[in-house]
Coordinates of C-alpha atoms and ligand atoms in Angstrom, one line a residue:
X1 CA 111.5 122.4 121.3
X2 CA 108.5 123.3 119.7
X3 CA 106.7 121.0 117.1
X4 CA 107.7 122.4 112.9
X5 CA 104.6 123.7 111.6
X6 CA 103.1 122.5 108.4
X7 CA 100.2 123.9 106.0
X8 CA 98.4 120.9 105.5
X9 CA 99.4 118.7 108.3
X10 CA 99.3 119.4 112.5
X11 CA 101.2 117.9 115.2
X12 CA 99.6 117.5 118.9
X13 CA 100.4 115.5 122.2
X14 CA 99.5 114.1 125.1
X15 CA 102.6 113.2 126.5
X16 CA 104.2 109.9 124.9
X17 CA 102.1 109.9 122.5
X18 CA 101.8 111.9 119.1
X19 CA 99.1 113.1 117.1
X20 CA 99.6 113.6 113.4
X21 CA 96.8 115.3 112.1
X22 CA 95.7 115.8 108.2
X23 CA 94.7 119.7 108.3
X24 CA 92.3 120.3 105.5
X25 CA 89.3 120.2 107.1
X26 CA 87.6 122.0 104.5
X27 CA 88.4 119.8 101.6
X28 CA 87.3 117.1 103.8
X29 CA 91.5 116.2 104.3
X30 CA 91.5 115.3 100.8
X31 CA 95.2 114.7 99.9
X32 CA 97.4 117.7 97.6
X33 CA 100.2 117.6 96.5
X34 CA 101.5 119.9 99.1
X35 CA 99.6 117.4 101.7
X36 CA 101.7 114.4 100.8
X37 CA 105.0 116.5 100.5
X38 CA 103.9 117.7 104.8
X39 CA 103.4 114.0 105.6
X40 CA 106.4 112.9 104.4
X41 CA 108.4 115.7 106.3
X42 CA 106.6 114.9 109.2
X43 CA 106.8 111.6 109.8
X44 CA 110.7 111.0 108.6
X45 CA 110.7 114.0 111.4
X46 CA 108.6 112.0 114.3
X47 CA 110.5 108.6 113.5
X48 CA 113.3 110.3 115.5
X49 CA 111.9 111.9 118.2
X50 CA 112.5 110.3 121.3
X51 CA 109.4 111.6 122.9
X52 CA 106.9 109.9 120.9
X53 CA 106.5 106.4 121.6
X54 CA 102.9 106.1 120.2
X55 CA 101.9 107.6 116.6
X56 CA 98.1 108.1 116.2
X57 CA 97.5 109.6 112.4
X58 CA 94.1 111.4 112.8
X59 CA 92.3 113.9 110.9
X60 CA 90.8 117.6 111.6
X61 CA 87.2 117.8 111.0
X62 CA 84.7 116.2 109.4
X63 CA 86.9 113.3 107.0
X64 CA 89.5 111.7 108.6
X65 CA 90.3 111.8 104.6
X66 CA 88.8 112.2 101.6
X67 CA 91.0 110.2 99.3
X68 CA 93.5 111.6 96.7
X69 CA 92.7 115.4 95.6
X70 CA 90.4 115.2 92.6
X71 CA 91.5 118.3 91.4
X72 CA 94.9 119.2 92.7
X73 CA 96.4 115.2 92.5
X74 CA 94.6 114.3 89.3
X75 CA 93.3 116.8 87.3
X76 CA 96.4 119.8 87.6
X77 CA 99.1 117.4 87.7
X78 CA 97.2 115.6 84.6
X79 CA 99.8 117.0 81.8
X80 CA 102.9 117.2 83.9
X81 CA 104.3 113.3 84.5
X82 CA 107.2 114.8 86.1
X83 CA 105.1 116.3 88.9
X84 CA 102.9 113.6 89.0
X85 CA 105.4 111.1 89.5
X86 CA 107.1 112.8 92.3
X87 CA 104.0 113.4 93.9
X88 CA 102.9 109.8 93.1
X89 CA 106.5 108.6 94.5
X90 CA 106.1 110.9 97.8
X91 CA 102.5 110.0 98.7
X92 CA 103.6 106.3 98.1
X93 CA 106.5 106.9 99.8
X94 CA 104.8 107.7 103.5
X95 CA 101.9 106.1 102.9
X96 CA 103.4 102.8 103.0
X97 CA 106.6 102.5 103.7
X98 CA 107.3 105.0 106.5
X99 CA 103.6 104.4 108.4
X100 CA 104.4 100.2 107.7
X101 CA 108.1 100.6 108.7
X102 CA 107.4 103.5 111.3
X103 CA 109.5 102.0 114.6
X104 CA 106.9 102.5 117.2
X105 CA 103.8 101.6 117.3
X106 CA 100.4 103.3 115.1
X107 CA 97.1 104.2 115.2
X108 CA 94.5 105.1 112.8
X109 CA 92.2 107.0 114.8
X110 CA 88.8 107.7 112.3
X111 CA 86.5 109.8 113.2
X112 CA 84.8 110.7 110.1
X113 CA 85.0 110.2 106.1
X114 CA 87.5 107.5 104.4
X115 CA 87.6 107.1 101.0
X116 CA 89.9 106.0 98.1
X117 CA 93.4 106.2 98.5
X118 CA 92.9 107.1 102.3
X119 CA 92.6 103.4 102.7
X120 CA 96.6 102.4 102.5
X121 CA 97.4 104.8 105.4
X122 CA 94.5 103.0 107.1
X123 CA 95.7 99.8 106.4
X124 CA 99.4 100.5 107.1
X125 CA 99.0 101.7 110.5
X126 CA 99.3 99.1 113.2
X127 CA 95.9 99.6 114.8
X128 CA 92.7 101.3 113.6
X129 CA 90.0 102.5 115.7
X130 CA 87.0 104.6 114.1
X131 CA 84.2 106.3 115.2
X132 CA 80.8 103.8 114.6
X133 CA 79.5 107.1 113.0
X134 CA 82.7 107.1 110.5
X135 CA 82.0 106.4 106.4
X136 CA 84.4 104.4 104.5
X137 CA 84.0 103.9 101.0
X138 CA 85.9 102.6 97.5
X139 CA 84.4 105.5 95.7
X140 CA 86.5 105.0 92.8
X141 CA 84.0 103.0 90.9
X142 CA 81.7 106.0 91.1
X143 CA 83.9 108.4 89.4
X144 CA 85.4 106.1 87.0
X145 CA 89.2 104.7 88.4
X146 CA 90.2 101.6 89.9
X147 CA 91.4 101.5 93.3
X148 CA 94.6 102.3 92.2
X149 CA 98.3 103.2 94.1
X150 CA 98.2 99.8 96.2
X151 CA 94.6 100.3 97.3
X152 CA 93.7 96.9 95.5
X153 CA 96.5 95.5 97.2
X154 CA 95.6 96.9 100.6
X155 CA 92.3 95.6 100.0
X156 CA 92.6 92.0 99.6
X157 CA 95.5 92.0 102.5
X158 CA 93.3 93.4 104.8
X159 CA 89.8 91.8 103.6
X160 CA 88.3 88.7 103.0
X161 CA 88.2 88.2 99.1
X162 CA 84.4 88.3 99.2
X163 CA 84.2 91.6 101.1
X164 CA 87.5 93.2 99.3
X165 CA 85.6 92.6 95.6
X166 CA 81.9 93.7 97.3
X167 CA 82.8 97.1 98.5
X168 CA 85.3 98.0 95.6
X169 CA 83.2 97.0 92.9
X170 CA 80.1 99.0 94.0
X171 CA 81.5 101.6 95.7
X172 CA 78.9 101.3 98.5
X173 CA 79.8 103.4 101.6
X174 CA 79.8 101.9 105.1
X175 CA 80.1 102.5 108.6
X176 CA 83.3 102.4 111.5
X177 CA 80.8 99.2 113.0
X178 CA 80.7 97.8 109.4
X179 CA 84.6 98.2 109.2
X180 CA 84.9 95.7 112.4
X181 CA 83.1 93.5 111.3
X182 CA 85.6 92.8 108.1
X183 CA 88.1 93.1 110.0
X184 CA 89.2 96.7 108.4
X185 CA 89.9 98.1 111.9
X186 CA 90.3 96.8 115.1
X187 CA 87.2 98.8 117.2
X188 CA 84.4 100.7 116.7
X189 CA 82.9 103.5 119.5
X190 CA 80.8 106.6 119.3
X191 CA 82.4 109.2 118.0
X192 CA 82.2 111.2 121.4
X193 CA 84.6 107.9 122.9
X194 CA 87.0 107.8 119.9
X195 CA 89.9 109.7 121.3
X196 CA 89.6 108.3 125.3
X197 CA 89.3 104.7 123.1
X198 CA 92.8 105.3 121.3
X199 CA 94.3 106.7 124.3
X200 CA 93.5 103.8 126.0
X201 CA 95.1 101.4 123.4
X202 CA 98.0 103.6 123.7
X203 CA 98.1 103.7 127.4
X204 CA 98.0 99.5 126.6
X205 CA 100.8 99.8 124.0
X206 CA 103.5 102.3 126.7
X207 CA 103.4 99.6 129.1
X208 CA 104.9 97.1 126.5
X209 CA 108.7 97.0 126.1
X210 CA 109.6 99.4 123.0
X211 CA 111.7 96.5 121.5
X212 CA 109.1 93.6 121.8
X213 CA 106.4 95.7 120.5
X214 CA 108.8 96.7 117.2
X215 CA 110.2 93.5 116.7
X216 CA 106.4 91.7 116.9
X217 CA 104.8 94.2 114.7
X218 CA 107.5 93.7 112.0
X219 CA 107.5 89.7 112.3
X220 CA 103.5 90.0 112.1
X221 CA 103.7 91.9 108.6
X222 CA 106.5 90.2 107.6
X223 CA 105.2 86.8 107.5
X224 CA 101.9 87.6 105.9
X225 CA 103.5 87.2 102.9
X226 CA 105.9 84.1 103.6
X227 CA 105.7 80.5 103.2
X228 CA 105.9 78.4 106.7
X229 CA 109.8 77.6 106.1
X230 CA 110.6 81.1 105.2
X231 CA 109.0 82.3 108.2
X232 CA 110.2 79.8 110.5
X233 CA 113.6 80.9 109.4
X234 CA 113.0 84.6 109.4
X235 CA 111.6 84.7 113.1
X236 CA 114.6 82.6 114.5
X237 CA 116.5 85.7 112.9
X238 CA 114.5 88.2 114.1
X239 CA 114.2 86.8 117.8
X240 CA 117.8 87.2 117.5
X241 CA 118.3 90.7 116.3
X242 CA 115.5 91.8 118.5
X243 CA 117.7 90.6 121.7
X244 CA 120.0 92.3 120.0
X245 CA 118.2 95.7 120.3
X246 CA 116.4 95.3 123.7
X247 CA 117.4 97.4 126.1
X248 CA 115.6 96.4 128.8
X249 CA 116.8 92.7 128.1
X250 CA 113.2 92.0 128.2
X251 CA 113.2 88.0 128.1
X252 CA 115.6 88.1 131.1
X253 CA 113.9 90.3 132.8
X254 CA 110.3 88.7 132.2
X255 CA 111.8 85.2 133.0
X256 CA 113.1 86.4 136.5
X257 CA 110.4 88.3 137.7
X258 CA 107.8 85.6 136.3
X259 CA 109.8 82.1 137.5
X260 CA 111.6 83.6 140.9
X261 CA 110.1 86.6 141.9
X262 CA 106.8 85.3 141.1
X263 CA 105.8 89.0 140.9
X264 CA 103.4 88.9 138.1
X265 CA 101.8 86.1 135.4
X266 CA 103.2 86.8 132.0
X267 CA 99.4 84.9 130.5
X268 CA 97.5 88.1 132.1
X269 CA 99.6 91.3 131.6
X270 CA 103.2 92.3 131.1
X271 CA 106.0 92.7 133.6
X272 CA 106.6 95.8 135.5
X273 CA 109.1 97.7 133.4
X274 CA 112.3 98.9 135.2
X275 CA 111.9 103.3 135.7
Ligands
LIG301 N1 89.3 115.8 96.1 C1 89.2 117.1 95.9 N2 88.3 117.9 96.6 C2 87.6 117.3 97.5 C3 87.6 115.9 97.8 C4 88.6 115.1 97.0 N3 88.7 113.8 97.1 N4 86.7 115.6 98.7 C5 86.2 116.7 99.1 N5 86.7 117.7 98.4 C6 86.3 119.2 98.4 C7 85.0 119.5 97.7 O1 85.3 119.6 96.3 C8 84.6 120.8 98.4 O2 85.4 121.8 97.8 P1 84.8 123.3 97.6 O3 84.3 123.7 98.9 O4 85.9 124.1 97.0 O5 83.6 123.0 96.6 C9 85.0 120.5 99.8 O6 86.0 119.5 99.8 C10 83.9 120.1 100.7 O7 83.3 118.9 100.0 P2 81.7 118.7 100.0 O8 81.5 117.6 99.0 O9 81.0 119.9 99.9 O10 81.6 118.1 101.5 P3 80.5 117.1 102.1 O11 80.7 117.0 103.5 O12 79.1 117.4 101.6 O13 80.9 115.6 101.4 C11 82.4 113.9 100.9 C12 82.1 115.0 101.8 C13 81.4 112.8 101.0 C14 83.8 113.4 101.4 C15 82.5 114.4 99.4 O14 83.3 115.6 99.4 C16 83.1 113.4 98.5 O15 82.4 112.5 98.0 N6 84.4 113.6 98.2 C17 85.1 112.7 97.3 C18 85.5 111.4 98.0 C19 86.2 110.5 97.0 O16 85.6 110.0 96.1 N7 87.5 110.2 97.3 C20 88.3 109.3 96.5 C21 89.2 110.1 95.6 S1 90.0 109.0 94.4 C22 91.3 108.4 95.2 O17 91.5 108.6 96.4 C23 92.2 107.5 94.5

């Protein structure tokens, strides 16, 4: 069936794996109203289709994304709190919790501008690659807000104190090889290389049993923000709902083939996964 259309949002793929696209490539992706309300839509949509297994949230054009709309988030919705608070609760809303609690895995593929509030869908996808070209900024400071939404809060999850308070206090833009080097996103490659670089994380991420993958990616945000009992506790839990859920009965499976069939090494790649 085909893919639902969207104004400000556009849906590709390569097989198993899903492109989500911000479509406003001339307002450098910068996030409307009507942009949050097509992101929402889209991904509660995607979350249940069975053919995507991989999510990679890109951007068309020159900005991966330019932040909240100045003019259409801010300035129209200004003297309407009811709009604004919907809006506020939608862009929220798949920002954070459906990319964090998306079920399969995510990646932030950035190719060109990041700014503002473009940074908590960066930060709540699983895996961020960008273009060493790409510009990433906290331009807030600049035009007279805090990083607001959960921004702040993205911030000091993601970044070393030092950094977090550097860039958001000065508003000073910097590259995709800059943004390794915090540890913002995961990989940095010329531009040209960004898509076959994502592809191949992907290509990584397929072989992985679906289960695993979910299960480790929850545990991993989960316990971020848990004490060492709480989290010793939690992951017993989780190990247990997770066999729960695996289809593929994955710890049998990898515990055969690894101690009797001998047929691969579990500390250099994954078992084969049953067709
Ligand atoms: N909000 C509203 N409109 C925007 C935004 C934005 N965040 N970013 C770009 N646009 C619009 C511009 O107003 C312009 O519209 P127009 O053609 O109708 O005049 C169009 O997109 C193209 O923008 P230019 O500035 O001409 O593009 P350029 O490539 O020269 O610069 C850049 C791109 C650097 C991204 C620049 O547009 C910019 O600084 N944007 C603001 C980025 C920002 O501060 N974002 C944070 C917002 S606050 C927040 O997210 C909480």
């Amino acid at each position: 069936m085909a893919d639902k259309t969207y104004e400000n949002v556009v849906i590709e793929r390569e097989g198993e794996v899903t492109f989500l696209y911000l479509n406003r490539p001339e307002k450098r992706n910068a996030m409307s109203p009507g942009l949050h309300y097509d992101m929402q839509d889209a991904l509660l949509n995607l979350e249940y289709d069975a053919q995507t297994k991989v999510l990679v949230l890109g951007g068309k054009g020159e900005a991966w994304c330019a932040g909240q709309d100045i003019k259409t988030y801010f300035r129209e919705q200004g003297n309407d709190p009811v709009a604004r608070r919907k809006t506020n609760n939608t862009s929220h809303n798949w920002r954070h919790e459906l990319l964090t609690h998306f079920s399969k895995p995510t990646i932030a593929m950035v190719q060109g501008y990041c700014f503002g509030g473009a940074f908590t869908q960066l930060s709540s996808c699983d895996f961020a690659i960008a273009a060493d070209e790409a510009i990433f900024g906290l331009s807030e400071v600049n035009w007279g807000i805090l990083p607001g939404g959960i921004v702040s809060w993205n911030l000091t999850d993601m970044l070393l104190p030092r950094h977090a308070m550097y860039y958001a206090a000065t508003g000073e833009p910097f590259t995709g090889k800059r943004a390794v080097e915090i540890g913002l996103v995961n990989e940095s490659v010329p531009r040209a290389e960004l898509k076959a670089k994502t592809m191949e994380l992907a290509g990584k991420l397929l072989k992985l049993n679906p289960s695993v993958v979910r299960y480790t990616k929850e545990a991993i945000r989960a316990v971020r923000h848990m004490g060492h009992e709480e989290a010793r506790d939690y992951l017993a839990v989780k190990q247990d709902a997770m066999h729960k859920a695996d289809k593929e009965i994955g710890e049998k499976v990898g515990m055969k083939e690894c101690l009797d069939a001998k047929s691969y090494r579990p500390g250099l790649g994954p078992y084969k996964r049953p067709t």
